[in-house]
Coordinates of C-alpha atoms and ligand atoms in Angstrom, one line a residue:
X14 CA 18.4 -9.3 12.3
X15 CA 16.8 -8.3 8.9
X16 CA 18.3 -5.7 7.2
X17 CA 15.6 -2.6 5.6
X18 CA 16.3 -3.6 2.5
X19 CA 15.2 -7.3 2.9
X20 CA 12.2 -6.0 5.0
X21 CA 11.4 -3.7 1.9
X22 CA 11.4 -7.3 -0.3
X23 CA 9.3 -9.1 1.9
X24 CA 6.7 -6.1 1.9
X25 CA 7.0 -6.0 -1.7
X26 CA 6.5 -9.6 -2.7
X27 CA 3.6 -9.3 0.1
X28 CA 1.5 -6.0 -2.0
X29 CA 2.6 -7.7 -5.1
X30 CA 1.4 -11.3 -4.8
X31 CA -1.9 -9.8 -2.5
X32 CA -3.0 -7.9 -5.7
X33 CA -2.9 -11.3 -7.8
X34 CA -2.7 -13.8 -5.6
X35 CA -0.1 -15.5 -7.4
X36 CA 3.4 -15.8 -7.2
X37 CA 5.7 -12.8 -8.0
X38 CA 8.1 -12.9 -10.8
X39 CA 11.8 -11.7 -10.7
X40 CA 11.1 -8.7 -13.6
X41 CA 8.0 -7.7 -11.2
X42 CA 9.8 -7.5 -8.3
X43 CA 12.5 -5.6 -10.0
X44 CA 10.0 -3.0 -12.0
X45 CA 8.5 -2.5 -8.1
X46 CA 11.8 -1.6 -6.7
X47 CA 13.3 -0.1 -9.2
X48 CA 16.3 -2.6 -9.2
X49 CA 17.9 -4.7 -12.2
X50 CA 16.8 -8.8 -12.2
X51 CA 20.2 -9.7 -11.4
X52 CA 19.8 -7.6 -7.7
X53 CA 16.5 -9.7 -6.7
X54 CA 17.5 -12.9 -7.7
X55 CA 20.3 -12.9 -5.1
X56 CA 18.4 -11.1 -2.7
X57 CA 15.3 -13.2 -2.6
X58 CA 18.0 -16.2 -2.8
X59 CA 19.0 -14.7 0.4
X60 CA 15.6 -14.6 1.9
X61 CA 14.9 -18.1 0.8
X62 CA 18.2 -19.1 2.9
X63 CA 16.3 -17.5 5.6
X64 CA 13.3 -19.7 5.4
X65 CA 11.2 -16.4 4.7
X66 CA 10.6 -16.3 0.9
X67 CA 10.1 -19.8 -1.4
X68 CA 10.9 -19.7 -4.8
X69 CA 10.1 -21.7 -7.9
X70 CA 12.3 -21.6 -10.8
X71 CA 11.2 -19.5 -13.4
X72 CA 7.7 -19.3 -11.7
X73 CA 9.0 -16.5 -8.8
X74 CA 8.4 -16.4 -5.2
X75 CA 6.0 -16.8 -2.8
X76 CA 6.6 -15.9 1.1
X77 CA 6.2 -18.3 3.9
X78 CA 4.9 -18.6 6.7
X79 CA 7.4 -16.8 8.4
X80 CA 8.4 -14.3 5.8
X81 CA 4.4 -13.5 5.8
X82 CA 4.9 -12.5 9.7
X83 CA 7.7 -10.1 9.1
X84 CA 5.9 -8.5 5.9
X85 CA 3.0 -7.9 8.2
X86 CA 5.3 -6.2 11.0
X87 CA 6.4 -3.5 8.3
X88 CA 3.1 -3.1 6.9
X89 CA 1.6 -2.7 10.4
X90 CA 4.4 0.0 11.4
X91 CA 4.1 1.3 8.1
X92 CA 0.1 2.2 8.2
X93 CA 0.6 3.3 12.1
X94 CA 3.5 5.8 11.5
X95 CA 1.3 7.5 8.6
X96 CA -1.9 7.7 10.9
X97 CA 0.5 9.4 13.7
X98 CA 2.4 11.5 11.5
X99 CA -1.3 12.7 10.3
X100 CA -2.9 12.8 13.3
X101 CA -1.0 14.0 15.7
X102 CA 1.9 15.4 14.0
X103 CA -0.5 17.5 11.4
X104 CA 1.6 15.8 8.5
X105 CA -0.8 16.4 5.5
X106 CA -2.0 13.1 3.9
X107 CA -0.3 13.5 0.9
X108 CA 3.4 13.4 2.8
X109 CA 3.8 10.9 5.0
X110 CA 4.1 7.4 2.9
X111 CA 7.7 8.5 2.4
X112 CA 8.7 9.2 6.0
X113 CA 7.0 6.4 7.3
X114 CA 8.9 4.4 4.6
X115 CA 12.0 5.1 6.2
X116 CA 10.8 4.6 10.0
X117 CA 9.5 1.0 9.6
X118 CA 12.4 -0.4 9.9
X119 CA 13.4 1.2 13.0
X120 CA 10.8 1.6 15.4
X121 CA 10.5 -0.6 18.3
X122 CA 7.4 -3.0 19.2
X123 CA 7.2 -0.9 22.6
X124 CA 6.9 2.2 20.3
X125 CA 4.5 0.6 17.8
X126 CA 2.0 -0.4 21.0
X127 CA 2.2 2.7 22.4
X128 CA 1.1 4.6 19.0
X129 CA -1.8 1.9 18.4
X130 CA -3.1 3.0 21.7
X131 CA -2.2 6.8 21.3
X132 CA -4.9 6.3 18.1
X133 CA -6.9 4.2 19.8
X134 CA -6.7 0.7 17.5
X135 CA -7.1 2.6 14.3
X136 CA -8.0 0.1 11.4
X137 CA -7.4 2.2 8.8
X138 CA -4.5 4.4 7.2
X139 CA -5.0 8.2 5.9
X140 CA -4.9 6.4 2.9
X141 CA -7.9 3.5 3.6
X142 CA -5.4 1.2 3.8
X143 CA -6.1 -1.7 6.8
X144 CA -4.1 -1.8 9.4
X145 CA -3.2 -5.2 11.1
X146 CA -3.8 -5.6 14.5
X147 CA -1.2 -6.7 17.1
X148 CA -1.9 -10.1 16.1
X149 CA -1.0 -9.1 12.6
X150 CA -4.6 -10.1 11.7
X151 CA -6.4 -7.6 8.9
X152 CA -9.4 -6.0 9.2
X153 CA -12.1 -7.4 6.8
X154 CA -11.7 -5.4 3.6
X155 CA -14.4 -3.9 1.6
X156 CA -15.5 -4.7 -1.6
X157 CA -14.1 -2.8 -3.8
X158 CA -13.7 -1.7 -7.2
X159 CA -10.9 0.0 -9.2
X160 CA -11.2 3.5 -10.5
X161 CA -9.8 2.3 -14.1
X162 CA -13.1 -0.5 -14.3
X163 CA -16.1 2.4 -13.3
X164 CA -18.5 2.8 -15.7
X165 CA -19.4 6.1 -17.2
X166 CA -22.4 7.9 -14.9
X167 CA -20.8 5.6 -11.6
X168 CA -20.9 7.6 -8.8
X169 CA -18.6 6.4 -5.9
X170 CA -16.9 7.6 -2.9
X171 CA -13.1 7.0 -2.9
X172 CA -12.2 4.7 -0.2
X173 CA -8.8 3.5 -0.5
X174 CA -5.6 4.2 -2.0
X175 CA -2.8 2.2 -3.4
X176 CA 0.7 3.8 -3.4
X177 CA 4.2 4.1 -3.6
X178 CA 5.7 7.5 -3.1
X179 CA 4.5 10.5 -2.0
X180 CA 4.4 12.0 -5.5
X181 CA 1.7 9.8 -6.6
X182 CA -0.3 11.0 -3.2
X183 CA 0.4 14.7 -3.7
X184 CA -0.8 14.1 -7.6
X185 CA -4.4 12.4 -6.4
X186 CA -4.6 15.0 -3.3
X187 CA -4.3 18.2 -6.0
X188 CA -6.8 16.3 -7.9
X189 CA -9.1 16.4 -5.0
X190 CA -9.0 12.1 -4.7
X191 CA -8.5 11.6 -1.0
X192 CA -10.5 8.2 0.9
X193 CA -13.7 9.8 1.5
X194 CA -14.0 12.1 -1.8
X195 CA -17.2 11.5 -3.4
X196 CA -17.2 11.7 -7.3
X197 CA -18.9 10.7 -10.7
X198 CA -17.3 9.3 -13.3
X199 CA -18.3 11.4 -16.5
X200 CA -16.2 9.0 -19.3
X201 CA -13.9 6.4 -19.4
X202 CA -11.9 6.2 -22.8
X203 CA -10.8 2.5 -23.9
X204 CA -7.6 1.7 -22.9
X205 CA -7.1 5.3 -21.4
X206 CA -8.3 8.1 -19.7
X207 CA -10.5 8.0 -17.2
X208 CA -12.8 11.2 -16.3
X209 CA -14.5 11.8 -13.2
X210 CA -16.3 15.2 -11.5
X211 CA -15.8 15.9 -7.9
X212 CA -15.6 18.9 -5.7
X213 CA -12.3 20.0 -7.3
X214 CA -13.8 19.4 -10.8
X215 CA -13.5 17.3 -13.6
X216 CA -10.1 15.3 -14.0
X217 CA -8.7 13.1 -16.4
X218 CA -6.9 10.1 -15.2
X219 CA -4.2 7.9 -16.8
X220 CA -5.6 4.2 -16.8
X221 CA -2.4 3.6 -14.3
X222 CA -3.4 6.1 -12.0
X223 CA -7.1 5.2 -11.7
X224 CA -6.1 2.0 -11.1
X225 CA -4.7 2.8 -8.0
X226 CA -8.0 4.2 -6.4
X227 CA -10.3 1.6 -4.9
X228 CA -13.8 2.9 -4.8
X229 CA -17.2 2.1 -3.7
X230 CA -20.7 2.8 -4.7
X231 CA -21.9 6.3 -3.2
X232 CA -24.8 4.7 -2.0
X233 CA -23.1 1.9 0.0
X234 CA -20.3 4.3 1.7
X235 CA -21.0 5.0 4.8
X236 CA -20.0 8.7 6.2
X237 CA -16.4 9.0 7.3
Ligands
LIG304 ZN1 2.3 4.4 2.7

């Protein structure tokens, strides 16, 4: 058995190394959870006695096979939970990342079936995330682009969004950003702000925070 905490590395070194494709350093991993060095290096030394995570000195670590497997479970409990608690349980979009954060751990593969079928096979999250499917397979993403490389006069419909907590979803939702919003971007300062219009107005983004939205050219989005 896995503990929630080593599930919660092996999800992280899965987002981290997906974004980059490249292995994930012991100060990343820490930044992401908000843990000193000295915590992931004996945790991840852990996982590596496991046979789930490989590491390289000095160049961080990878998952295998097999730690790829059980990052995939989470992540596919994970997306399911959020689209139940949304769905059915009239969570709003902007609340459910942390619940569901605290159910992955725990739900049976019974329980997981039976809410994939509740949904109907759903391939995305409230938040445009793929889902994987019982096979752990993904969905064939997108192209997409990030909020923080649109070009002034860009207009785009939002179509995912990356996260971590619930405050950075409640911040985007108040903003009007939700998978499906369509908006222009109206300026994008060097290293900094950028501006877009949308039905809730005109905001001004942190470059960290538009990084987070993935986007898509209006005219290529297809109606949710
Ligand atoms: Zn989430």
């Amino acid at each position: 058995m896995l503990s929630a905490v080593m599930e919660d590395y092996l999800k992280a070194i899965y987002t981290l190394s997906e974004e980059t494709g490249e292995r994930v350093s012991t100060s990343q991993l820490a930044e992401y959870l908000d843990v000193t060095p000295p915590t992931v290096t004996s945790m991840t030394a852990k996982l590596a006695e496991r046979g789930l995570v490989e590491r390289e000195k000095y160049e961080g670590a990878l998952l295998t096979a097999d730690g790829e497997v059980v990052a995939l479970e989470v992540i596919r409990h994970h997306r399911l939970l959020e689209s139940f608690l949304a769905d059915r349980l009239d969570y709003d979009w902007s609340e459910v990342h942390d619940e569901a954060d605290r159910l992955e751990h725990h739900v049976s593969d019974r329980l997981v079936r039976r809410i994939a079928d509740a949904l109907d096979q759903p391939g995305v999250d409230p938040h445009g995330d793929p889902i994987p499917n019982a096979d752990l397979e993904l969905p064939a993403d997108a192209t997409t682009t990030r909020l923080d490389a649109a070009t002034p006069g860009d207009r785009v419909v939002v179509r995912r969004i990356r996260h971590r907590t619930d405050e950075e979803l409640r911040y985007l939702a108040d903003a009007g950003l939700r998978p499906g919003a369509a908006i222009e971007i109206t300026d994008v300062a060097p290293f900094g702000m950028v501006t877009v219009a949308g039905a809730a107005g005109e905001q001004s983004l942190p470059a960290e925070v538009a990084h987070l939205i993935e986007v898509v050219p209006a005219a290529e989005a297809t109606p949710a």
